[in-house]
Amino acid sequence: MEVKAKVALVTGGASGLGLATAKVLLNAGMQVAIFDLNQEAFDQEYKNQDAAFFKVDVSDESSVEDGMAALKDRFASLHLCINCAGIAPAKRILDRAGDAIPLAGFAKAINVNLIGSFNVARCAAALMALNAVDELDAERGLIINTASVAAYDGQIGQCAYSASKGGIVSMTLPMARDLANLGIRVNAIAPGIMGTPMLLAMPEKVQDALVSNVQFPKRLGYPEEFARLALHMAENAYINAEVIRLDGAIRMPAA
Ligand SMILES: NC(=O)c1ccc[n+]([C@@H]2O[C@H](COP(=O)([O-])OP(=O)(O)OC[C@H]3O[C@@H](n4cnc5c(N)ncnc54)[C@H](O)[C@@H]3O)[C@@H](O)[C@H]2O)c1
């Protein structure tokens, strides 16, 4: 896809990976819409940038439908959708007393990370389907969902998070197959440990322990590295139904 002047939606674009991605796409000449809950962070981060904010809860059916309708009113079309909105709760299946934890925390992670991504993707695909095809590849659009290496190597306390990200990995191929005849591609990126507020909020000791599992380069990933991969996926039409790990070859140990 030639991205210049086309329209991109970035969910979770007020912070972290979504923020870095939106900035790279703006620099590449795209028009950018953000779906996020945090308007204050958006106002802070996009002071001199021409992006449009829509207050949308990705886990809510009508909130996403209303947001997509507002995006259509503003931009008329959509070519690239990058789902970065997400949460990373950590809870063992049993609490310290040995009791089963309440179900609500598990359900919330699935609702935001997995159902939220599908919720946005379904509405994004419907809007992309209205695009005229581009000349080179008869392409109409691309959806990128954000998984995690936790889809493969979940840590203690990550049942909900890993399940939500495993779902992202698993739905990549069927979603790409569903949309192939419309010229819409679907990919996912599975980041390792990236230097965003989600990770930087952890105690330094925990960050250091995580970095010790990275093979090379031995550091947190830069959010811009995620953003550049997303842009490359947009520009390279032959990458489809693919989940790419972006992780410095990290493989998480059992404990
Ligand atoms: N940071 C990492 O190391 C890492 C690693 C692997 C995967 N990921 C995934 O990448 C994605 C982005 O993570 P990040 O590190 O940039 O996090 P972040 O906390 O910096 O940003 C997440 C953004 O999502 C928004 N958000 C949360 N719930 C929402 C909802 N219901 N509706 C709309 N917006 C909502 C938040 O307001 C925030 O702006 C997440 O899906 C996360 O699981 C992150």
PDB file of C-alpha atoms and ligand atoms in Angstrom:
ATOM      1  CA  MET A   1       0.000   0.000   0.000  1.00  0.00           C
ATOM      2  CA  GLU A   2       1.209   3.468  -0.808  1.00  0.00           C
ATOM      3  CA  VAL A   3       0.415   5.085   2.547  1.00  0.00           C
ATOM      4  CA  LYS A   4       0.790   8.773   1.720  1.00  0.00           C
ATOM      5  CA  ALA A   5      -2.472  10.730   2.227  1.00  0.00           C
ATOM      6  CA  LYS A   6      -4.336   7.553   3.181  1.00  0.00           C
ATOM      7  CA  VAL A   7      -6.289   7.208   6.455  1.00  0.00           C
ATOM      8  CA  ALA A   8      -5.044   5.228   9.466  1.00  0.00           C
ATOM      9  CA  LEU A   9      -6.825   4.373  12.704  1.00  0.00           C
ATOM     10  CA  VAL A  10      -4.648   3.621  15.722  1.00  0.00           C
ATOM     11  CA  THR A  11      -6.397   2.337  18.850  1.00  0.00           C
ATOM     12  CA  GLY A  12      -4.576   2.990  22.109  1.00  0.00           C
ATOM     13  CA  GLY A  13      -2.848   5.814  20.246  1.00  0.00           C
ATOM     14  CA  ALA A  14      -2.629   8.067  23.318  1.00  0.00           C
ATOM     15  CA  SER A  15       0.271   6.089  24.791  1.00  0.00           C
ATOM     16  CA  GLY A  16       3.114   3.664  24.206  1.00  0.00           C
ATOM     17  CA  LEU A  17       3.196   1.570  21.027  1.00  0.00           C
ATOM     18  CA  GLY A  18       0.078   3.221  19.597  1.00  0.00           C
ATOM     19  CA  LEU A  19       1.471   6.706  20.186  1.00  0.00           C
ATOM     20  CA  ALA A  20       4.798   5.882  18.513  1.00  0.00           C
ATOM     21  CA  THR A  21       2.953   4.261  15.608  1.00  0.00           C
ATOM     22  CA  ALA A  22       0.626   7.204  15.082  1.00  0.00           C
ATOM     23  CA  LYS A  23       3.618   9.568  14.980  1.00  0.00           C
ATOM     24  CA  VAL A  24       5.482   7.444  12.424  1.00  0.00           C
ATOM     25  CA  LEU A  25       2.351   7.258  10.258  1.00  0.00           C
ATOM     26  CA  LEU A  26       1.835  11.033  10.492  1.00  0.00           C
ATOM     27  CA  ASN A  27       5.463  11.498   9.397  1.00  0.00           C
ATOM     28  CA  ALA A  28       4.821   9.162   6.483  1.00  0.00           C
ATOM     29  CA  GLY A  29       2.058  11.525   5.334  1.00  0.00           C
ATOM     30  CA  MET A  30      -0.983   9.593   6.562  1.00  0.00           C
ATOM     31  CA  GLN A  31      -4.114  11.091   8.070  1.00  0.00           C
ATOM     32  CA  VAL A  32      -4.451   9.607  11.546  1.00  0.00           C
ATOM     33  CA  ALA A  33      -7.418   8.918  13.811  1.00  0.00           C
ATOM     34  CA  ILE A  34      -7.030   7.725  17.388  1.00  0.00           C
ATOM     35  CA  PHE A  35      -9.486   5.634  19.403  1.00  0.00           C
ATOM     36  CA  ASP A  36      -8.588   5.791  23.097  1.00  0.00           C
ATOM     37  CA  LEU A  37     -10.133   6.420  26.500  1.00  0.00           C
ATOM     38  CA  ASN A  38      -7.485   8.895  27.603  1.00  0.00           C
ATOM     39  CA  GLN A  39      -8.190  12.281  26.013  1.00  0.00           C
ATOM     40  CA  GLU A  40      -5.874  14.067  28.469  1.00  0.00           C
ATOM     41  CA  ALA A  41      -2.869  12.013  27.344  1.00  0.00           C
ATOM     42  CA  PHE A  42      -3.824  12.595  23.701  1.00  0.00           C
ATOM     43  CA  ASP A  43      -4.015  16.378  24.221  1.00  0.00           C
ATOM     44  CA  GLN A  44      -0.614  16.286  25.904  1.00  0.00           C
ATOM     45  CA  GLU A  45       1.120  14.121  23.296  1.00  0.00           C
ATOM     46  CA  TYR A  46      -0.313  15.567  20.082  1.00  0.00           C
ATOM     47  CA  LYS A  47      -0.001  19.302  20.817  1.00  0.00           C
ATOM     48  CA  ASN A  48       1.477  20.179  17.407  1.00  0.00           C
ATOM     49  CA  GLN A  49       0.225  17.196  15.454  1.00  0.00           C
ATOM     50  CA  ASP A  50      -2.806  16.937  13.271  1.00  0.00           C
ATOM     51  CA  ALA A  51      -4.464  13.750  14.527  1.00  0.00           C
ATOM     52  CA  ALA A  52      -8.163  13.298  15.336  1.00  0.00           C
ATOM     53  CA  PHE A  53      -9.192  11.914  18.733  1.00  0.00           C
ATOM     54  CA  PHE A  54     -12.316   9.831  19.243  1.00  0.00           C
ATOM     55  CA  LYS A  55     -13.144   8.750  22.788  1.00  0.00           C
ATOM     56  CA  VAL A  56     -13.898   5.078  22.251  1.00  0.00           C
ATOM     57  CA  ASP A  57     -13.913   2.061  24.545  1.00  0.00           C
ATOM     58  CA  VAL A  58     -12.727  -0.710  22.221  1.00  0.00           C
ATOM     59  CA  SER A  59     -14.451  -3.363  24.351  1.00  0.00           C
ATOM     60  CA  ASP A  60     -17.868  -1.754  23.881  1.00  0.00           C
ATOM     61  CA  GLU A  61     -19.860  -2.653  20.758  1.00  0.00           C
ATOM     62  CA  SER A  62     -21.769   0.590  20.302  1.00  0.00           C
ATOM     63  CA  SER A  63     -18.857   2.796  21.363  1.00  0.00           C
ATOM     64  CA  VAL A  64     -16.775   1.355  18.499  1.00  0.00           C
ATOM     65  CA  GLU A  65     -19.666   1.570  16.029  1.00  0.00           C
ATOM     66  CA  ASP A  66     -20.259   5.226  16.971  1.00  0.00           C
ATOM     67  CA  GLY A  67     -16.522   5.955  16.785  1.00  0.00           C
ATOM     68  CA  MET A  68     -16.234   4.371  13.349  1.00  0.00           C
ATOM     69  CA  ALA A  69     -19.240   6.385  12.121  1.00  0.00           C
ATOM     70  CA  ALA A  70     -17.593   9.578  13.417  1.00  0.00           C
ATOM     71  CA  LEU A  71     -14.310   8.596  11.738  1.00  0.00           C
ATOM     72  CA  LYS A  72     -16.172   8.041   8.453  1.00  0.00           C
ATOM     73  CA  ASP A  73     -17.848  11.478   8.758  1.00  0.00           C
ATOM     74  CA  ARG A  74     -14.473  13.080   9.294  1.00  0.00           C
ATOM     75  CA  PHE A  75     -12.228  11.165   6.842  1.00  0.00           C
ATOM     76  CA  ALA A  76     -14.700   9.393   4.487  1.00  0.00           C
ATOM     77  CA  SER A  77     -12.544   6.247   4.292  1.00  0.00           C
ATOM     78  CA  LEU A  78     -10.117   4.012   6.178  1.00  0.00           C
ATOM     79  CA  HIS A  79      -7.108   2.105   4.800  1.00  0.00           C
ATOM     80  CA  LEU A  80      -5.029   0.993   7.774  1.00  0.00           C
ATOM     81  CA  CYS A  81      -6.212  -0.086  11.242  1.00  0.00           C
ATOM     82  CA  ILE A  82      -3.697  -0.799  13.982  1.00  0.00           C
ATOM     83  CA  ASN A  83      -5.070  -2.173  17.233  1.00  0.00           C
ATOM     84  CA  CYS A  84      -2.785  -1.187  20.105  1.00  0.00           C
ATOM     85  CA  ALA A  85      -5.352  -0.565  22.875  1.00  0.00           C
ATOM     86  CA  GLY A  86      -4.759  -3.055  25.618  1.00  0.00           C
ATOM     87  CA  ILE A  87      -4.273  -3.786  29.293  1.00  0.00           C
ATOM     88  CA  ALA A  88      -1.829  -6.093  31.073  1.00  0.00           C
ATOM     89  CA  PRO A  89      -3.304  -7.358  34.336  1.00  0.00           C
ATOM     90  CA  ALA A  90      -1.368  -9.964  36.328  1.00  0.00           C
ATOM     91  CA  LYS A  91      -3.072 -12.345  38.765  1.00  0.00           C
ATOM     92  CA  ARG A  92      -2.443 -15.969  39.671  1.00  0.00           C
ATOM     93  CA  ILE A  93      -5.392 -18.306  39.322  1.00  0.00           C
ATOM     94  CA  LEU A  94      -5.485 -18.824  43.118  1.00  0.00           C
ATOM     95  CA  ASP A  95      -4.984 -16.024  45.647  1.00  0.00           C
ATOM     96  CA  ARG A  96      -2.564 -16.185  48.602  1.00  0.00           C
ATOM     97  CA  ALA A  97      -5.170 -17.920  50.747  1.00  0.00           C
ATOM     98  CA  GLY A  98      -5.597 -20.602  48.062  1.00  0.00           C
ATOM     99  CA  ASP A  99      -9.029 -19.343  46.999  1.00  0.00           C
ATOM    100  CA  ALA A 100     -10.110 -19.081  43.387  1.00  0.00           C
ATOM    101  CA  ILE A 101      -9.798 -15.482  42.182  1.00  0.00           C
ATOM    102  CA  PRO A 102     -12.965 -13.730  40.934  1.00  0.00           C
ATOM    103  CA  LEU A 103     -13.706 -14.224  37.243  1.00  0.00           C
ATOM    104  CA  ALA A 104     -14.096 -10.528  36.474  1.00  0.00           C
ATOM    105  CA  GLY A 105     -10.372  -9.809  35.985  1.00  0.00           C
ATOM    106  CA  PHE A 106      -9.988 -12.628  33.460  1.00  0.00           C
ATOM    107  CA  ALA A 107     -13.081 -11.491  31.583  1.00  0.00           C
ATOM    108  CA  LYS A 108     -11.852  -7.887  31.468  1.00  0.00           C
ATOM    109  CA  ALA A 109      -8.514  -8.798  29.865  1.00  0.00           C
ATOM    110  CA  ILE A 110     -10.310 -10.879  27.226  1.00  0.00           C
ATOM    111  CA  ASN A 111     -12.869  -8.119  26.681  1.00  0.00           C
ATOM    112  CA  VAL A 112     -10.344  -5.348  26.124  1.00  0.00           C
ATOM    113  CA  ASN A 113      -7.462  -7.160  24.416  1.00  0.00           C
ATOM    114  CA  LEU A 114      -9.166  -9.829  22.341  1.00  0.00           C
ATOM    115  CA  ILE A 115     -12.814  -8.855  21.929  1.00  0.00           C
ATOM    116  CA  GLY A 116     -11.750  -5.195  21.680  1.00  0.00           C
ATOM    117  CA  SER A 117      -9.409  -5.967  18.787  1.00  0.00           C
ATOM    118  CA  PHE A 118     -12.070  -8.019  16.993  1.00  0.00           C
ATOM    119  CA  ASN A 119     -14.690  -5.350  17.690  1.00  0.00           C
ATOM    120  CA  VAL A 120     -12.583  -2.650  16.017  1.00  0.00           C
ATOM    121  CA  ALA A 121     -11.413  -4.970  13.232  1.00  0.00           C
ATOM    122  CA  ARG A 122     -14.960  -5.917  12.184  1.00  0.00           C
ATOM    123  CA  CYS A 123     -16.030  -2.266  11.872  1.00  0.00           C
ATOM    124  CA  ALA A 124     -12.737  -1.266  10.221  1.00  0.00           C
ATOM    125  CA  ALA A 125     -13.110  -4.057   7.641  1.00  0.00           C
ATOM    126  CA  ALA A 126     -16.642  -2.939   6.783  1.00  0.00           C
ATOM    127  CA  LEU A 127     -15.381   0.582   6.083  1.00  0.00           C
ATOM    128  CA  MET A 128     -12.299  -0.621   4.175  1.00  0.00           C
ATOM    129  CA  ALA A 129     -14.520  -2.781   1.973  1.00  0.00           C
ATOM    130  CA  LEU A 130     -15.975   0.435   0.511  1.00  0.00           C
ATOM    131  CA  ASN A 131     -12.551   1.593  -0.735  1.00  0.00           C
ATOM    132  CA  ALA A 132     -11.703   1.574  -4.414  1.00  0.00           C
ATOM    133  CA  VAL A 133      -8.914  -0.949  -5.017  1.00  0.00           C
ATOM    134  CA  ASP A 134      -5.398   0.380  -5.542  1.00  0.00           C
ATOM    135  CA  GLU A 135      -3.804  -0.173  -8.950  1.00  0.00           C
ATOM    136  CA  LEU A 136      -0.844  -2.318  -7.921  1.00  0.00           C
ATOM    137  CA  ASP A 137      -2.354  -5.171  -5.898  1.00  0.00           C
ATOM    138  CA  ALA A 138      -6.109  -4.572  -5.906  1.00  0.00           C
ATOM    139  CA  GLU A 139      -5.666  -3.833  -2.206  1.00  0.00           C
ATOM    140  CA  ARG A 140      -8.283  -2.133  -0.040  1.00  0.00           C
ATOM    141  CA  GLY A 141      -6.788  -2.152   3.430  1.00  0.00           C
ATOM    142  CA  LEU A 142      -4.771  -3.716   6.214  1.00  0.00           C
ATOM    143  CA  ILE A 143      -5.582  -4.586   9.826  1.00  0.00           C
ATOM    144  CA  ILE A 144      -2.727  -5.112  12.295  1.00  0.00           C
ATOM    145  CA  ASN A 145      -3.518  -6.526  15.728  1.00  0.00           C
ATOM    146  CA  THR A 146      -1.089  -6.477  18.637  1.00  0.00           C
ATOM    147  CA  ALA A 147      -0.347  -9.833  20.229  1.00  0.00           C
ATOM    148  CA  SER A 148       2.569 -10.472  22.606  1.00  0.00           C
ATOM    149  CA  VAL A 149       5.253 -13.065  23.220  1.00  0.00           C
ATOM    150  CA  ALA A 150       3.015 -13.954  26.184  1.00  0.00           C
ATOM    151  CA  ALA A 151       0.829 -15.707  23.599  1.00  0.00           C
ATOM    152  CA  TYR A 152       3.591 -18.342  23.470  1.00  0.00           C
ATOM    153  CA  ASP A 153       5.504 -18.107  26.781  1.00  0.00           C
ATOM    154  CA  GLY A 154       3.056 -16.850  29.396  1.00  0.00           C
ATOM    155  CA  GLN A 155       4.519 -16.061  32.792  1.00  0.00           C
ATOM    156  CA  ILE A 156       3.116 -16.712  36.267  1.00  0.00           C
ATOM    157  CA  GLY A 157       0.007 -14.566  36.664  1.00  0.00           C
ATOM    158  CA  GLN A 158      -0.547 -14.193  32.926  1.00  0.00           C
ATOM    159  CA  CYS A 159      -3.398 -16.659  32.296  1.00  0.00           C
ATOM    160  CA  ALA A 160      -5.778 -13.901  31.225  1.00  0.00           C
ATOM    161  CA  TYR A 161      -3.218 -11.819  29.325  1.00  0.00           C
ATOM    162  CA  SER A 162      -1.720 -14.832  27.532  1.00  0.00           C
ATOM    163  CA  ALA A 163      -5.157 -16.161  26.608  1.00  0.00           C
ATOM    164  CA  SER A 164      -6.145 -12.776  25.195  1.00  0.00           C
ATOM    165  CA  LYS A 165      -2.950 -12.591  23.111  1.00  0.00           C
ATOM    166  CA  GLY A 166      -3.155 -16.233  22.042  1.00  0.00           C
ATOM    167  CA  GLY A 167      -6.584 -15.370  20.674  1.00  0.00           C
ATOM    168  CA  ILE A 168      -5.057 -12.537  18.633  1.00  0.00           C
ATOM    169  CA  VAL A 169      -2.501 -14.951  17.152  1.00  0.00           C
ATOM    170  CA  SER A 170      -5.155 -17.587  16.402  1.00  0.00           C
ATOM    171  CA  MET A 171      -7.600 -15.266  14.680  1.00  0.00           C
ATOM    172  CA  THR A 172      -4.988 -13.783  12.336  1.00  0.00           C
ATOM    173  CA  LEU A 173      -5.280 -16.482   9.666  1.00  0.00           C
ATOM    174  CA  PRO A 174      -9.074 -16.900   9.675  1.00  0.00           C
ATOM    175  CA  MET A 175      -9.585 -13.125   9.612  1.00  0.00           C
ATOM    176  CA  ALA A 176      -7.149 -12.817   6.690  1.00  0.00           C
ATOM    177  CA  ARG A 177      -9.035 -15.611   4.897  1.00  0.00           C
ATOM    178  CA  ASP A 178     -12.403 -13.936   5.607  1.00  0.00           C
ATOM    179  CA  LEU A 179     -11.202 -10.684   4.053  1.00  0.00           C
ATOM    180  CA  ALA A 180      -8.884 -11.885   1.277  1.00  0.00           C
ATOM    181  CA  ASN A 181     -11.455 -11.602  -1.505  1.00  0.00           C
ATOM    182  CA  LEU A 182     -11.980  -7.958  -0.529  1.00  0.00           C
ATOM    183  CA  GLY A 183      -8.270  -7.177  -0.818  1.00  0.00           C
ATOM    184  CA  ILE A 184      -7.900  -6.593   2.921  1.00  0.00           C
ATOM    185  CA  ARG A 185      -4.866  -8.086   4.668  1.00  0.00           C
ATOM    186  CA  VAL A 186      -4.604  -9.021   8.358  1.00  0.00           C
ATOM    187  CA  ASN A 187      -1.363  -9.313  10.321  1.00  0.00           C
ATOM    188  CA  ALA A 188      -0.275  -9.245  13.943  1.00  0.00           C
ATOM    189  CA  ILE A 189       2.849  -8.124  15.756  1.00  0.00           C
ATOM    190  CA  ALA A 190       3.919 -10.013  18.885  1.00  0.00           C
ATOM    191  CA  PRO A 191       6.204  -7.668  20.834  1.00  0.00           C
ATOM    192  CA  GLY A 192       8.553  -8.821  23.562  1.00  0.00           C
ATOM    193  CA  ILE A 193       9.323  -6.237  26.234  1.00  0.00           C
ATOM    194  CA  MET A 194       8.970  -2.707  24.927  1.00  0.00           C
ATOM    195  CA  GLY A 195       9.815   0.564  26.658  1.00  0.00           C
ATOM    196  CA  THR A 196       6.288   1.928  27.098  1.00  0.00           C
ATOM    197  CA  PRO A 197       4.408   3.148  30.185  1.00  0.00           C
ATOM    198  CA  MET A 198       2.919  -0.383  30.537  1.00  0.00           C
ATOM    199  CA  LEU A 199       6.438  -1.801  31.036  1.00  0.00           C
ATOM    200  CA  LEU A 200       8.192   1.229  32.543  1.00  0.00           C
ATOM    201  CA  ALA A 201       5.585   1.262  35.355  1.00  0.00           C
ATOM    202  CA  MET A 202       7.130  -1.993  36.653  1.00  0.00           C
ATOM    203  CA  PRO A 203       9.827  -1.806  39.364  1.00  0.00           C
ATOM    204  CA  GLU A 204      13.359  -1.482  37.922  1.00  0.00           C
ATOM    205  CA  LYS A 205      14.283  -4.875  39.405  1.00  0.00           C
ATOM    206  CA  VAL A 206      11.494  -6.513  37.441  1.00  0.00           C
ATOM    207  CA  GLN A 207      12.507  -4.685  34.239  1.00  0.00           C
ATOM    208  CA  ASP A 208      16.132  -5.811  34.667  1.00  0.00           C
ATOM    209  CA  ALA A 209      15.029  -9.404  35.213  1.00  0.00           C
ATOM    210  CA  LEU A 210      12.936  -9.244  32.044  1.00  0.00           C
ATOM    211  CA  VAL A 211      15.786  -7.727  30.005  1.00  0.00           C
ATOM    212  CA  SER A 212      18.098 -10.549  31.156  1.00  0.00           C
ATOM    213  CA  ASN A 213      15.926 -12.892  29.060  1.00  0.00           C
ATOM    214  CA  VAL A 214      16.475 -10.898  25.866  1.00  0.00           C
ATOM    215  CA  GLN A 215      19.181 -12.444  23.674  1.00  0.00           C
ATOM    216  CA  PHE A 216      20.194  -9.453  21.535  1.00  0.00           C
ATOM    217  CA  PRO A 217      20.037  -6.457  21.563  1.00  0.00           C
ATOM    218  CA  LYS A 218      19.952  -6.714  25.377  1.00  0.00           C
ATOM    219  CA  ARG A 219      17.511  -3.933  26.133  1.00  0.00           C
ATOM    220  CA  LEU A 220      13.818  -3.041  26.030  1.00  0.00           C
ATOM    221  CA  GLY A 221      12.442  -2.622  22.518  1.00  0.00           C
ATOM    222  CA  TYR A 222      11.874   0.928  21.343  1.00  0.00           C
ATOM    223  CA  PRO A 223       8.225   1.773  20.589  1.00  0.00           C
ATOM    224  CA  GLU A 224       9.487   3.217  17.266  1.00  0.00           C
ATOM    225  CA  GLU A 225      10.724  -0.274  16.313  1.00  0.00           C
ATOM    226  CA  PHE A 226       7.130  -1.489  16.595  1.00  0.00           C
ATOM    227  CA  ALA A 227       5.939   1.536  14.616  1.00  0.00           C
ATOM    228  CA  ARG A 228       8.448   0.952  11.802  1.00  0.00           C
ATOM    229  CA  LEU A 229       7.398  -2.694  11.505  1.00  0.00           C
ATOM    230  CA  ALA A 230       3.742  -1.649  11.292  1.00  0.00           C
ATOM    231  CA  LEU A 231       4.605   0.837   8.529  1.00  0.00           C
ATOM    232  CA  HIS A 232       6.588  -1.813   6.674  1.00  0.00           C
ATOM    233  CA  MET A 233       3.639  -4.216   6.897  1.00  0.00           C
ATOM    234  CA  ALA A 234       1.483  -1.514   5.314  1.00  0.00           C
ATOM    235  CA  GLU A 235       3.950  -0.902   2.489  1.00  0.00           C
ATOM    236  CA  ASN A 236       4.691  -4.583   1.785  1.00  0.00           C
ATOM    237  CA  ALA A 237       1.541  -6.137   0.328  1.00  0.00           C
ATOM    238  CA  TYR A 238       2.909  -9.687   0.362  1.00  0.00           C
ATOM    239  CA  ILE A 239       2.916  -9.893   4.179  1.00  0.00           C
ATOM    240  CA  ASN A 240      -0.487 -11.365   4.978  1.00  0.00           C
ATOM    241  CA  ALA A 241      -1.890 -13.588   7.757  1.00  0.00           C
ATOM    242  CA  GLU A 242       1.484 -13.290   9.474  1.00  0.00           C
ATOM    243  CA  VAL A 243       2.349 -12.876  13.151  1.00  0.00           C
ATOM    244  CA  ILE A 244       5.817 -11.367  13.524  1.00  0.00           C
ATOM    245  CA  ARG A 245       7.654 -11.547  16.842  1.00  0.00           C
ATOM    246  CA  LEU A 246       9.491  -8.320  17.624  1.00  0.00           C
ATOM    247  CA  ASP A 247      11.436  -9.351  20.669  1.00  0.00           C
ATOM    248  CA  GLY A 248      15.262  -9.513  20.459  1.00  0.00           C
ATOM    249  CA  ALA A 249      14.867 -13.314  20.527  1.00  0.00           C
ATOM    250  CA  ILE A 250      13.460 -13.250  24.064  1.00  0.00           C
ATOM    251  CA  ARG A 251      12.202 -16.604  25.350  1.00  0.00           C
ATOM    252  CA  MET A 252      10.649 -16.330  28.782  1.00  0.00           C
ATOM    253  CA  PRO A 253      11.731 -18.959  31.327  1.00  0.00           C
ATOM    254  CA  ALA A 254       9.222 -20.822  33.503  1.00  0.00           C
ATOM    255  CA  ALA A 255       9.761 -18.658  36.575  1.00  0.00           C
TER     256      ALA A 255
HETATM  257  N1  LIG B   1       4.829  -2.720  26.283  1.00  0.00           N
HETATM  258  C1  LIG B   1       5.134  -3.990  26.064  1.00  0.00           C
HETATM  259  O1  LIG B   1       6.190  -4.490  26.456  1.00  0.00           O
HETATM  260  C2  LIG B   1       4.189  -4.864  25.303  1.00  0.00           C
HETATM  261  C3  LIG B   1       4.611  -6.149  24.974  1.00  0.00           C
HETATM  262  C4  LIG B   1       3.771  -6.991  24.275  1.00  0.00           C
HETATM  263  C5  LIG B   1       2.515  -6.546  23.880  1.00  0.00           C
HETATM  264  N2  LIG B   1       2.119  -5.286  24.221  1.00  0.00           N
HETATM  265  C6  LIG B   1       0.772  -4.883  23.795  1.00  0.00           C
HETATM  266  O2  LIG B   1       0.851  -3.703  23.048  1.00  0.00           O
HETATM  267  C7  LIG B   1      -0.358  -2.950  23.201  1.00  0.00           C
HETATM  268  C8  LIG B   1       0.026  -1.532  23.605  1.00  0.00           C
HETATM  269  O3  LIG B   1       0.691  -1.583  24.846  1.00  0.00           O
HETATM  270  P1  LIG B   1       1.501  -0.337  25.418  1.00  0.00           P
HETATM  271  O4  LIG B   1       2.702  -0.874  26.066  1.00  0.00           O
HETATM  272  O5  LIG B   1       1.625   0.706  24.362  1.00  0.00           O
HETATM  273  O6  LIG B   1       0.475   0.129  26.571  1.00  0.00           O
HETATM  274  P2  LIG B   1       0.097   1.586  27.108  1.00  0.00           P
HETATM  275  O7  LIG B   1      -0.527   1.333  28.443  1.00  0.00           O
HETATM  276  O8  LIG B   1       1.248   2.519  27.005  1.00  0.00           O
HETATM  277  O9  LIG B   1      -1.025   2.071  26.086  1.00  0.00           O
HETATM  278  C9  LIG B   1      -2.251   1.426  25.983  1.00  0.00           C
HETATM  279  C10 LIG B   1      -3.305   2.442  25.523  1.00  0.00           C
HETATM  280  O10 LIG B   1      -4.550   1.735  25.365  1.00  0.00           O
HETATM  281  C11 LIG B   1      -5.586   2.556  25.880  1.00  0.00           C
HETATM  282  N3  LIG B   1      -6.700   1.700  26.284  1.00  0.00           N
HETATM  283  C12 LIG B   1      -6.732   0.783  27.298  1.00  0.00           C
HETATM  284  N4  LIG B   1      -7.938   0.228  27.369  1.00  0.00           N
HETATM  285  C13 LIG B   1      -8.702   0.785  26.381  1.00  0.00           C
HETATM  286  C14 LIG B   1     -10.037   0.609  25.957  1.00  0.00           C
HETATM  287  N5  LIG B   1     -10.879  -0.250  26.565  1.00  0.00           N
HETATM  288  N6  LIG B   1     -10.480   1.349  24.911  1.00  0.00           N
HETATM  289  C15 LIG B   1      -9.663   2.231  24.296  1.00  0.00           C
HETATM  290  N7  LIG B   1      -8.389   2.443  24.654  1.00  0.00           N
HETATM  291  C16 LIG B   1      -7.912   1.726  25.695  1.00  0.00           C
HETATM  292  C17 LIG B   1      -4.949   3.272  27.062  1.00  0.00           C
HETATM  293  O11 LIG B   1      -5.686   4.439  27.422  1.00  0.00           O
HETATM  294  C18 LIG B   1      -3.562   3.575  26.522  1.00  0.00           C
HETATM  295  O12 LIG B   1      -3.532   4.829  25.867  1.00  0.00           O
HETATM  296  C19 LIG B   1      -1.181  -3.705  24.246  1.00  0.00           C
HETATM  297  O13 LIG B   1      -2.116  -4.521  23.586  1.00  0.00           O
HETATM  298  C20 LIG B   1      -0.153  -4.577  24.948  1.00  0.00           C
HETATM  299  O14 LIG B   1      -0.722  -5.730  25.494  1.00  0.00           O
HETATM  300  C21 LIG B   1       2.917  -4.436  24.911  1.00  0.00           C
END
